[in-house]
mmCIF file of C-alpha atoms and ligand atoms in Angstrom:
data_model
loop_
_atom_site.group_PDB
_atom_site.id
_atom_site.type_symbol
_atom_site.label_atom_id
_atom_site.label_comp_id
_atom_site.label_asym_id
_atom_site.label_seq_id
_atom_site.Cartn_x
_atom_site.Cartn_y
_atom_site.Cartn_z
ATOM 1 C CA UNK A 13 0.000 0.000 0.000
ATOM 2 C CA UNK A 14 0.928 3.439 -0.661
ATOM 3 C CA UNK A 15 2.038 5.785 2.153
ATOM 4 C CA UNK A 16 1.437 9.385 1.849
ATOM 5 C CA UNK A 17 3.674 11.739 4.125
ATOM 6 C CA UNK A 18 0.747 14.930 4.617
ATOM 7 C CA UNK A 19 0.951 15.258 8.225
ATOM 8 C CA UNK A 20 3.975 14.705 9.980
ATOM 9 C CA UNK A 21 2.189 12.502 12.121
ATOM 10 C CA UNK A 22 1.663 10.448 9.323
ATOM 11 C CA UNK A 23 4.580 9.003 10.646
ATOM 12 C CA UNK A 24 5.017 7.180 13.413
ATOM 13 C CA UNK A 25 7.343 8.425 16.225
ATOM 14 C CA UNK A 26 9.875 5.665 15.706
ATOM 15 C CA UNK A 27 9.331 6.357 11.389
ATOM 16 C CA UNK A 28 10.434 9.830 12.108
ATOM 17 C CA UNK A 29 13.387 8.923 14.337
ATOM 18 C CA UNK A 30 14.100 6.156 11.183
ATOM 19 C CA UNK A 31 13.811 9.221 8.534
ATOM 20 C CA UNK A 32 16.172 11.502 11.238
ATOM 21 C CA UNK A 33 18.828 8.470 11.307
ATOM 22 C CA UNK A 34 18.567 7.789 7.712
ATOM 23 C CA UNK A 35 19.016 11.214 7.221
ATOM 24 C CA UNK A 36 22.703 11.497 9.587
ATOM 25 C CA UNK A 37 23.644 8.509 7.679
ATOM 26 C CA UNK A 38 23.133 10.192 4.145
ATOM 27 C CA UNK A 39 24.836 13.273 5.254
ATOM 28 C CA UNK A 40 27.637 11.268 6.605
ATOM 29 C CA UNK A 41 27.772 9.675 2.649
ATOM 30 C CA UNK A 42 26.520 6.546 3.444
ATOM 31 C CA UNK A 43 23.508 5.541 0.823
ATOM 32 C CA UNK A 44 22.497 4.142 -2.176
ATOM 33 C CA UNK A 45 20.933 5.320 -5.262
ATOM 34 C CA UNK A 46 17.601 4.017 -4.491
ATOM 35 C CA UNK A 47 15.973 6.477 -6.359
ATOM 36 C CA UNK A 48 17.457 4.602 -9.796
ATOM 37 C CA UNK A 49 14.698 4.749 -12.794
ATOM 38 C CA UNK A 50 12.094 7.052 -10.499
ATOM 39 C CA UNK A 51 10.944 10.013 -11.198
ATOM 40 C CA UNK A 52 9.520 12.204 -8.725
ATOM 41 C CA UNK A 53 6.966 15.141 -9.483
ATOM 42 C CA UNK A 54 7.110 18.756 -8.250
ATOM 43 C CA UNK A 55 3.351 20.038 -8.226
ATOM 44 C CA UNK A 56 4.293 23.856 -7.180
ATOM 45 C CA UNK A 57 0.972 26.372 -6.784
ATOM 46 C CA UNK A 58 3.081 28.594 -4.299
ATOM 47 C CA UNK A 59 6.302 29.877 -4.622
ATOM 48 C CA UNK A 60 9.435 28.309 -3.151
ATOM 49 C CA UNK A 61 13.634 28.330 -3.468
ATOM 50 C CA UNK A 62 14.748 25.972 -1.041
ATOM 51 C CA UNK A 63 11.860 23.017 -0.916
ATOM 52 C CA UNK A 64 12.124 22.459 -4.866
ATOM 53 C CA UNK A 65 15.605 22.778 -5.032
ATOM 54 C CA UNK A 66 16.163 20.580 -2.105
ATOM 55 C CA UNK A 67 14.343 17.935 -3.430
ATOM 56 C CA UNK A 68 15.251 18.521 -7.097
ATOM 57 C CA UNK A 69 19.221 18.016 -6.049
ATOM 58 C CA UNK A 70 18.407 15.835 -3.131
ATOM 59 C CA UNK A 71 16.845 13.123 -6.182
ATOM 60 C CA UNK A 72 19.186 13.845 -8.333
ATOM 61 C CA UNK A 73 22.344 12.414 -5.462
ATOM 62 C CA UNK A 74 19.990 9.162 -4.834
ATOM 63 C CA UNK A 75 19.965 8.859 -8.865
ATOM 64 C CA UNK A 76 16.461 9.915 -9.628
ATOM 65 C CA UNK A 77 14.724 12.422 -11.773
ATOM 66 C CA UNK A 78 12.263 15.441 -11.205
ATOM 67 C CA UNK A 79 10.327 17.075 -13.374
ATOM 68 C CA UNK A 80 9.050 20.775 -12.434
ATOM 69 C CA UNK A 81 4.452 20.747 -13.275
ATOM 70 C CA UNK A 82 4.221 24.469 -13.813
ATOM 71 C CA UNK A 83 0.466 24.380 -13.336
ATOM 72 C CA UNK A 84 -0.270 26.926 -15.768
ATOM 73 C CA UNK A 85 1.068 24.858 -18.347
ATOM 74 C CA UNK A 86 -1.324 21.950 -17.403
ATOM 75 C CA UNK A 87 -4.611 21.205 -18.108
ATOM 76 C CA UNK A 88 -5.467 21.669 -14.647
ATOM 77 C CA UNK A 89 -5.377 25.242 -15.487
ATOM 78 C CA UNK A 90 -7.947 24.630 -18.387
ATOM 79 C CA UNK A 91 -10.218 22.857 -15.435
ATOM 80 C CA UNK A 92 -9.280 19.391 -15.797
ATOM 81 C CA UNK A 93 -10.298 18.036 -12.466
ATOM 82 C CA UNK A 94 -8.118 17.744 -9.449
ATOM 83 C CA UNK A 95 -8.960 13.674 -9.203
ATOM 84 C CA UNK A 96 -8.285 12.889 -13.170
ATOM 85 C CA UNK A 97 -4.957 15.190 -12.787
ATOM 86 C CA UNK A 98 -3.908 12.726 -9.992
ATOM 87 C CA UNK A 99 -4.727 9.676 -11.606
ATOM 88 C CA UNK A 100 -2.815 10.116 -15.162
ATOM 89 C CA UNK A 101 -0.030 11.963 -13.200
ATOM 90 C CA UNK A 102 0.105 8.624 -10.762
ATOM 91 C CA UNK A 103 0.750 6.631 -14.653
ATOM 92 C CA UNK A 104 3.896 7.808 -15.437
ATOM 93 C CA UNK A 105 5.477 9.554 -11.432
ATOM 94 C CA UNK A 106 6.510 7.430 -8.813
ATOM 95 C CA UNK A 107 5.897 10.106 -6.360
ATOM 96 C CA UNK A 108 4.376 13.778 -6.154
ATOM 97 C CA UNK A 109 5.710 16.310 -4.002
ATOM 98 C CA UNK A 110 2.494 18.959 -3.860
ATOM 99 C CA UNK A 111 2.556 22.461 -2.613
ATOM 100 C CA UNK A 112 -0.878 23.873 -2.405
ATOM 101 C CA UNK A 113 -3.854 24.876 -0.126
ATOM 102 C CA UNK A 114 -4.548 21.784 2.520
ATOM 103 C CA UNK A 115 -7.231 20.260 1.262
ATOM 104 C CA UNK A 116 -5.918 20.332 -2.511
ATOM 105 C CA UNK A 117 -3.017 18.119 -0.956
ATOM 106 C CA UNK A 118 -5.824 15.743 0.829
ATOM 107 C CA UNK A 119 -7.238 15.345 -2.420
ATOM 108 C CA UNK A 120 -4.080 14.586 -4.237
ATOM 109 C CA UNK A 121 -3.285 12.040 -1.965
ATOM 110 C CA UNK A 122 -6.809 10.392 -2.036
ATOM 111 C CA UNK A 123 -6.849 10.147 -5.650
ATOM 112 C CA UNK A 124 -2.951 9.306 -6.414
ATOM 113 C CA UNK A 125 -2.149 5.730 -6.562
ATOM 114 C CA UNK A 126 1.692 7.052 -5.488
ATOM 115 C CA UNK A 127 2.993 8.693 -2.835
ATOM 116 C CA UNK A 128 2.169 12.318 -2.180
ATOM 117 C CA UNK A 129 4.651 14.296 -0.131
ATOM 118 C CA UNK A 130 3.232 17.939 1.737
ATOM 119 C CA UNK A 131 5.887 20.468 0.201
ATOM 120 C CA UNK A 132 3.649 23.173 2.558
ATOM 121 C CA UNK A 133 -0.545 24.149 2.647
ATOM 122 C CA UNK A 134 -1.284 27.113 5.119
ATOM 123 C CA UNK A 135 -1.926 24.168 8.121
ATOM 124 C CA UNK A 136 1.292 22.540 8.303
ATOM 125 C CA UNK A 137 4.743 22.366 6.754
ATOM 126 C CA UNK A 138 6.308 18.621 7.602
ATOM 127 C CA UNK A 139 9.129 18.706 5.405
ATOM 128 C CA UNK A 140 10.165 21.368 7.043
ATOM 129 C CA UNK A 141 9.624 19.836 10.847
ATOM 130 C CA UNK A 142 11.926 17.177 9.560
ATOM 131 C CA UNK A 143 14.744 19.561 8.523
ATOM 132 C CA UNK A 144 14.697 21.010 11.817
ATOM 133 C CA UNK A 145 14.543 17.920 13.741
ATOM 134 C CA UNK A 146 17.580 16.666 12.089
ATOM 135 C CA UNK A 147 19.338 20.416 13.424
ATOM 136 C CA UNK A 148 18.429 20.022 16.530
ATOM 137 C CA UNK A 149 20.208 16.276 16.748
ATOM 138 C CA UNK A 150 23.044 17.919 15.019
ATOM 139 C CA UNK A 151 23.069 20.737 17.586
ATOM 140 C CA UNK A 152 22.234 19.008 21.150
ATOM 141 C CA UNK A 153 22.815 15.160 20.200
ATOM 142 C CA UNK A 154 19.924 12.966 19.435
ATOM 143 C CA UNK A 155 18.736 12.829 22.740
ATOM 144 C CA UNK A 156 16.123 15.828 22.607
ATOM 145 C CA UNK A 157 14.770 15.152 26.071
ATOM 146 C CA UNK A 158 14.765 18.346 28.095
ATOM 147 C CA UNK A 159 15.518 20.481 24.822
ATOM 148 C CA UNK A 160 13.770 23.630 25.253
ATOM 149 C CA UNK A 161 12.477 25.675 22.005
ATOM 150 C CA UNK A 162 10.387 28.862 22.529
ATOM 151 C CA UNK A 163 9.084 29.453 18.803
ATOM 152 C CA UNK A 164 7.856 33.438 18.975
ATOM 153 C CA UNK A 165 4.968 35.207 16.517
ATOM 154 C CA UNK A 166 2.416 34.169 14.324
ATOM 155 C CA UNK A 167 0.893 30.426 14.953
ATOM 156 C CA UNK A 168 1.338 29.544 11.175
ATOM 157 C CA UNK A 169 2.011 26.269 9.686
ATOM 158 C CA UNK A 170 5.414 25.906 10.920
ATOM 159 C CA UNK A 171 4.459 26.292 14.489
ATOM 160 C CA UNK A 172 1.702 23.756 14.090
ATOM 161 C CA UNK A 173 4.081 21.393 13.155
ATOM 162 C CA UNK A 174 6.596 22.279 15.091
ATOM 163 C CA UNK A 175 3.821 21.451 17.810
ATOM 164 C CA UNK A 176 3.702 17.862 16.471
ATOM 165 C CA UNK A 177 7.296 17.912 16.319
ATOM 166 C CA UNK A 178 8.194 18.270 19.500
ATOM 167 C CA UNK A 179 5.465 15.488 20.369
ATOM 168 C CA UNK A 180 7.022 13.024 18.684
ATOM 169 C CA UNK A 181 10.164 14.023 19.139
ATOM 170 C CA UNK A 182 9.759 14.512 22.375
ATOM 171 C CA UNK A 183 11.372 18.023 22.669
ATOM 172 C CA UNK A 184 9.852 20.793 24.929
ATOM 173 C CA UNK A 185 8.374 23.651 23.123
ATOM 174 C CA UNK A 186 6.485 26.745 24.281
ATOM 175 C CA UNK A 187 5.073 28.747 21.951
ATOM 176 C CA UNK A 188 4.135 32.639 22.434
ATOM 177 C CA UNK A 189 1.721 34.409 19.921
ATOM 178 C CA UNK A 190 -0.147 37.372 20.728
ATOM 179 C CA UNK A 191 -3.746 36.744 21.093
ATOM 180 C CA UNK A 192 -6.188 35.755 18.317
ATOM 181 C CA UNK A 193 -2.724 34.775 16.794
ATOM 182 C CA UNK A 194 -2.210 30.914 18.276
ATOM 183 C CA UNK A 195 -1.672 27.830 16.146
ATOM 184 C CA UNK A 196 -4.055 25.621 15.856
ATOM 185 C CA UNK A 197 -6.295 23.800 18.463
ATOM 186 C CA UNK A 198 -5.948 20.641 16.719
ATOM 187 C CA UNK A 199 -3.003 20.533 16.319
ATOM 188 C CA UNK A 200 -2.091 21.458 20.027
ATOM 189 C CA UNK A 201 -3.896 18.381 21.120
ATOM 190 C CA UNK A 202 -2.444 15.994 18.600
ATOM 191 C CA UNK A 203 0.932 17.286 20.170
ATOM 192 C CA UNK A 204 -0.148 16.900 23.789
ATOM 193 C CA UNK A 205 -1.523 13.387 23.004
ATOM 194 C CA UNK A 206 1.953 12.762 21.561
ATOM 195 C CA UNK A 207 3.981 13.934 24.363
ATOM 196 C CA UNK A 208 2.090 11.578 26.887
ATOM 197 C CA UNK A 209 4.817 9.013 25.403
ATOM 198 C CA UNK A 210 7.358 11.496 24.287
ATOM 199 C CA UNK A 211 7.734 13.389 27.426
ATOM 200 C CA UNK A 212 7.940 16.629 25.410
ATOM 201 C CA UNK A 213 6.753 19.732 28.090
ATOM 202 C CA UNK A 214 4.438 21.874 25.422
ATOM 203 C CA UNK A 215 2.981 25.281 26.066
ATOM 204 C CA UNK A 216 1.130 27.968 24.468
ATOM 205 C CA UNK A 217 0.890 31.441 25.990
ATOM 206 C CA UNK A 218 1.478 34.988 25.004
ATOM 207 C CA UNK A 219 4.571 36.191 26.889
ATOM 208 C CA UNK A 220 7.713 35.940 24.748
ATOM 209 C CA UNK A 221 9.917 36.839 27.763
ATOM 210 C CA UNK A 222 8.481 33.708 29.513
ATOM 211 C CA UNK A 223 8.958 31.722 26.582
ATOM 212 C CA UNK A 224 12.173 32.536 26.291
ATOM 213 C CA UNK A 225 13.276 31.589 29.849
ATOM 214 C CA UNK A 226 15.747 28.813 29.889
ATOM 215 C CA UNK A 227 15.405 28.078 25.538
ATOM 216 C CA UNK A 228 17.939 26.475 24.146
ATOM 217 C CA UNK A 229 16.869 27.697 20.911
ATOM 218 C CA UNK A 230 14.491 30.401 19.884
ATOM 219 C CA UNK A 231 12.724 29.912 16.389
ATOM 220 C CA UNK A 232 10.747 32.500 14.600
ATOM 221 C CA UNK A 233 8.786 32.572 11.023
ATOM 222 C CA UNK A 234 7.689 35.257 8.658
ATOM 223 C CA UNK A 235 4.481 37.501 10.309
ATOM 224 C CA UNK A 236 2.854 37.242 6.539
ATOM 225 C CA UNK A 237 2.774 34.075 5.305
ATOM 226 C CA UNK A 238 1.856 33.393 1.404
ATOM 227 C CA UNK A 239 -1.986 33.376 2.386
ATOM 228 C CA UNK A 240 -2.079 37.097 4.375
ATOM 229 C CA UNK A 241 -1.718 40.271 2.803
ATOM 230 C CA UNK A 242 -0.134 43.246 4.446
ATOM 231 C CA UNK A 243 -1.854 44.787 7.552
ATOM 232 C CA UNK A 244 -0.668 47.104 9.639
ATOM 233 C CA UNK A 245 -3.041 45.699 12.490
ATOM 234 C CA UNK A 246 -1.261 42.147 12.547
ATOM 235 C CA UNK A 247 2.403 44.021 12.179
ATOM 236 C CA UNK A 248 1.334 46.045 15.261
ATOM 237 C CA UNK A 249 0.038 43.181 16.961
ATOM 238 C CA UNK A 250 2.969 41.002 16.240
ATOM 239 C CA UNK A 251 5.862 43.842 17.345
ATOM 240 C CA UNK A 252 6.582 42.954 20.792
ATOM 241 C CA UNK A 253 7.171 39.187 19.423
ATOM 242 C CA UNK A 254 10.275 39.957 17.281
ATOM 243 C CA UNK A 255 13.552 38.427 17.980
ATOM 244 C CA UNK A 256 15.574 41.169 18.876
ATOM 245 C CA UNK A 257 18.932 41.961 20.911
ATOM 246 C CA UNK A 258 17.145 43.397 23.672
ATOM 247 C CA UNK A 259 14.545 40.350 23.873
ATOM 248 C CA UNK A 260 17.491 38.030 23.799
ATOM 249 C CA UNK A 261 19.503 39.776 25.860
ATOM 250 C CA UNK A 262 22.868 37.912 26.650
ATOM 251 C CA UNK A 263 21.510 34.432 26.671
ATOM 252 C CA UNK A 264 23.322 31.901 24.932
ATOM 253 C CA UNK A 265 21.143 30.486 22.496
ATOM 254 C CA UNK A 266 20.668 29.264 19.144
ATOM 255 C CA UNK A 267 18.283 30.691 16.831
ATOM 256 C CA UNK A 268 16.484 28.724 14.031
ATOM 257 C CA UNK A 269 14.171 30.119 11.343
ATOM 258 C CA UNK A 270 12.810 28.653 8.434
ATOM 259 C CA UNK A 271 13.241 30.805 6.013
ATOM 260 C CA UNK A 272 12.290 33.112 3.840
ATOM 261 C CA UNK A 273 13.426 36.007 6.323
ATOM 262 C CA UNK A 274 11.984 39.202 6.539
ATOM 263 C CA UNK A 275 14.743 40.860 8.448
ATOM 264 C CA UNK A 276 13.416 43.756 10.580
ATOM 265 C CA UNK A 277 9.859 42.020 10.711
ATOM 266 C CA UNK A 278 10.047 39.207 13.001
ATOM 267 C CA UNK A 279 13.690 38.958 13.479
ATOM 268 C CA UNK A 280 16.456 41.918 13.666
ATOM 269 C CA UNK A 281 19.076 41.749 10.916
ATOM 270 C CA UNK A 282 22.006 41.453 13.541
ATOM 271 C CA UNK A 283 20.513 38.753 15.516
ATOM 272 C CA UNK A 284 19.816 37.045 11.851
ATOM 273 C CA UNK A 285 23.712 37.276 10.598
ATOM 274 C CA UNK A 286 24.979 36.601 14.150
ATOM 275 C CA UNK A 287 22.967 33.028 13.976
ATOM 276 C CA UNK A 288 23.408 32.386 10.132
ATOM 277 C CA UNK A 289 25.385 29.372 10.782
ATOM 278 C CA UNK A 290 22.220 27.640 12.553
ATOM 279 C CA UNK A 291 19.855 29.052 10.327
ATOM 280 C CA UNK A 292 21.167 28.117 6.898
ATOM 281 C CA UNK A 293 22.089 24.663 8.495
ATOM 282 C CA UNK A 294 18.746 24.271 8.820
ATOM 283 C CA UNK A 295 17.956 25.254 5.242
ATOM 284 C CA UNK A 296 21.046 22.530 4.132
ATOM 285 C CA UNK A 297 19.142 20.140 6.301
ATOM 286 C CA UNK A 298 15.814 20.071 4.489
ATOM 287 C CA UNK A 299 17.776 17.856 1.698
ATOM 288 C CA UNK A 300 19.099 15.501 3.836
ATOM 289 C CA UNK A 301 15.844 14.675 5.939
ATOM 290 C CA UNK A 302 14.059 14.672 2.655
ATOM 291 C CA UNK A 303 15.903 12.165 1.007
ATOM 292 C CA UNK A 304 16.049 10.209 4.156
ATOM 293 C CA UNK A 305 11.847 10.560 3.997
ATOM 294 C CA UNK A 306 12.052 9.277 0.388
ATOM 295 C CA UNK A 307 13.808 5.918 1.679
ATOM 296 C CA UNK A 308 10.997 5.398 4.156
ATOM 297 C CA UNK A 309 8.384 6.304 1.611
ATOM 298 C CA UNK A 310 9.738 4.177 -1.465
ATOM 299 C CA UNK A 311 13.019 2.052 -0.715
ATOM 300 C CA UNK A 312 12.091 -1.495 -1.032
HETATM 301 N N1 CP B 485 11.205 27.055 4.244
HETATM 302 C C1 CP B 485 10.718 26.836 3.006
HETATM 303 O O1 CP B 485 9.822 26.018 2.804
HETATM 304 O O2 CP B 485 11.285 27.579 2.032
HETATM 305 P P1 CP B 485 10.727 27.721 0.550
HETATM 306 O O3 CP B 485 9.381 28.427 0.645
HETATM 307 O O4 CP B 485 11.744 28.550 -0.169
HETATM 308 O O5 CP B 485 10.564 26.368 -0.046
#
C-alpha cells in the first residue's frame, strides 16, 4: 500500500526517528541510489527556493529524476479536475511532491495511486519539521529530552508542526503568539496526546519573555505568510514578538528560522547574521531529511 507523508504525524514516532537516522547517515555519505529509474513530481501552486531545489538536487544524489508541473502549463489550469490530474499523473510519477492549499493536498493524496509528499498548505509544513529535527540532533545530540524551544509570533504552519514535532520528538516547546494569533487547536492536542509518550513539556501562551526563559533555541517565522496580505493591524500586533537583541539579551542560544526572512519584521538583521550558521544549516538540512523521507516512503 501506498504511504502518503501529509501530516507529519503520518509518521510514526519511531518512522520519524528512522527518517532523522537515515538522514545522519546520508549526510555522513553513506547511501544508495535508491531512487534509480524514479521520477519524482514537483506540483508547485506557491512559490518556493529551497523546498524544490532541495528535493530537485536531493533526487538527483539518490539517482532519480524530477520534473518541475508548472500548473499553468497543465490542463489543470484549463479545469481538468483535481482527481483525473492525480490519476494520469500517478501513470507515469513514482511520487508527487504537492505544494498547495490543505485540502488540494488531501485530495491529491486520495486520488494518487503514489505517494504524495506535503511540500507546505497554510496548516502545516512537515518537510520542514523534519529539517529542523535533524538540526536540533546535530546541535544538542539525538537525545532531545529536556531540549527547550520557545518558537515566537504568528501560529502559522510551521508552528503547528513544530507542535507535532516536539510530540514526537519529544522536545519541549512553548510557543508565544499574541492573542487571536495561536496555532491551531488541533493541532495542540495531537501534540499533547503525543507527548504523553514522548515526554515533550508543550505550552502555548502569550509572553515571549516567559517563553524565552531557559530556551535552548528560539525559532521565529515570517508575520505574513503566502496566504495574508499586508496589515498594519497584525504588524502592530505582532511587534513585541520579534527576535531582537534586547529580547534576547545575553543568553546563549541558538536561533532557528525557516526561512524566507523578513529581516526587521520578526527577526532583527544582527541577531539574523549573528545566527546564520544555525539558520542556513537548517535550510542545508531540508535535503538531507528529505531524502532520508524518500527511503521510508519508497526504498524497497
Ligand atoms: N522554508 C521553506 O519552505 O522555504 P521555501 O518556501 O523557499 O521552499
Amino acid at each position: 500500500m501506498k504511504r502518503d507523508f501529509v501530516e507529519l504525524d503520518d509518521l510514526s514516532p519511531e518512522e520519524g526517528w528512522k527518517v532523522i537516522d537515515w538522514a545522519l547517515g546520508i549526510k555522513r555519505g553513506s547511501f544508495e541510489e535508491f531512487m534509480k529509474k524514479r521520477v519524482v513530481g514537483l506540483y508547485f501552486r506557491k512559490p518556493s527556493t529551497r523546498t524544490r531545489v532541495s528535493f530537485e538536487v536531493g533526487v538527483a544524489k539518490l539517482g532519480g529524476t524530477c520534473i518541475f508541473l508548472q500548473e499553468g502549463s497543465l490542463q489543470a489550469s484549463r479545469g481538468e479536475e483535481l482527481r483525473d490530474t492525480a490519476r494520469t499523473l500517478s501513470e507515469y510519477l513514482d511520487l508527487i511532491v504537492v505544494r498547495a492549499e490543505h485540502q488540494f493536498v488531501k485530495e491529491m493524496a486520495r486520488w494518487a495511486k503514489v505517494p504524495i509528499i506535503n511540500a507546505l498548505t497554510e496548516m502545516t509544513h512537515p518537510c520542514q519539521v523534519l529539517g529542523d529535527v535533524l538540526t536540533l540532533c546535530e546541535l544538542f545530540g539525538k537525545d532531545l529530552k529536556g531540549v527547550k524551544v520557545a518558537y515566537l509570533g504568528d501560529g502559522n504552519n510551521v508552528c503547528n508542526t513544530l507542535l507535532i514535532g516536539a510530540g514526537m520528538f519529544g522536545f519541549d516547546l512553548s510557543v508565544a503568539s499574541p492573542k487571536g494569533y495561536e496555532p491551531s487547536e488541533e493541532y495542540l492536542s495531537r501534540a499533547l496526546r503525543l507527548s504523553k509518550s514522548s515526554g515533550a513539556r508543550i505550552e502555548v501562551i502569550n509572553d515571549p519573555k516567559k517563553a524565552i526563559e531557559g530556551a535552548n533555541v528560539i525559532y521565529t517565522d515570517v508575520w505574513f505568510s503566502m496566504n495574508h496580505s499586508k496589515d498594519e493591524n497584525r504588524r502592530r500586533d505582532l511587534e513585541p514578538f520579534r527576535v531582537s537583541e534586547a529580547l534576547i539579551e545575553n543568553r546563549n542560544v541558538k536561533i532557528m528560522h525557516c526561512l524566507p526572512a523578513n529581516k526587521g519584521e520578526e527577526i532583527e538583521e544582527k541577531v539574523f547574521e549573528e545566527h546564520a550558521d544555525e539558520i542556513f544549516l537548517q535550510a542545508k538540512n531540508r535535503m538531507f531529511a528529505q531524502m532520508g523521507l524518500l527511503k521510508l516512503l519508497l526504498a524497497k
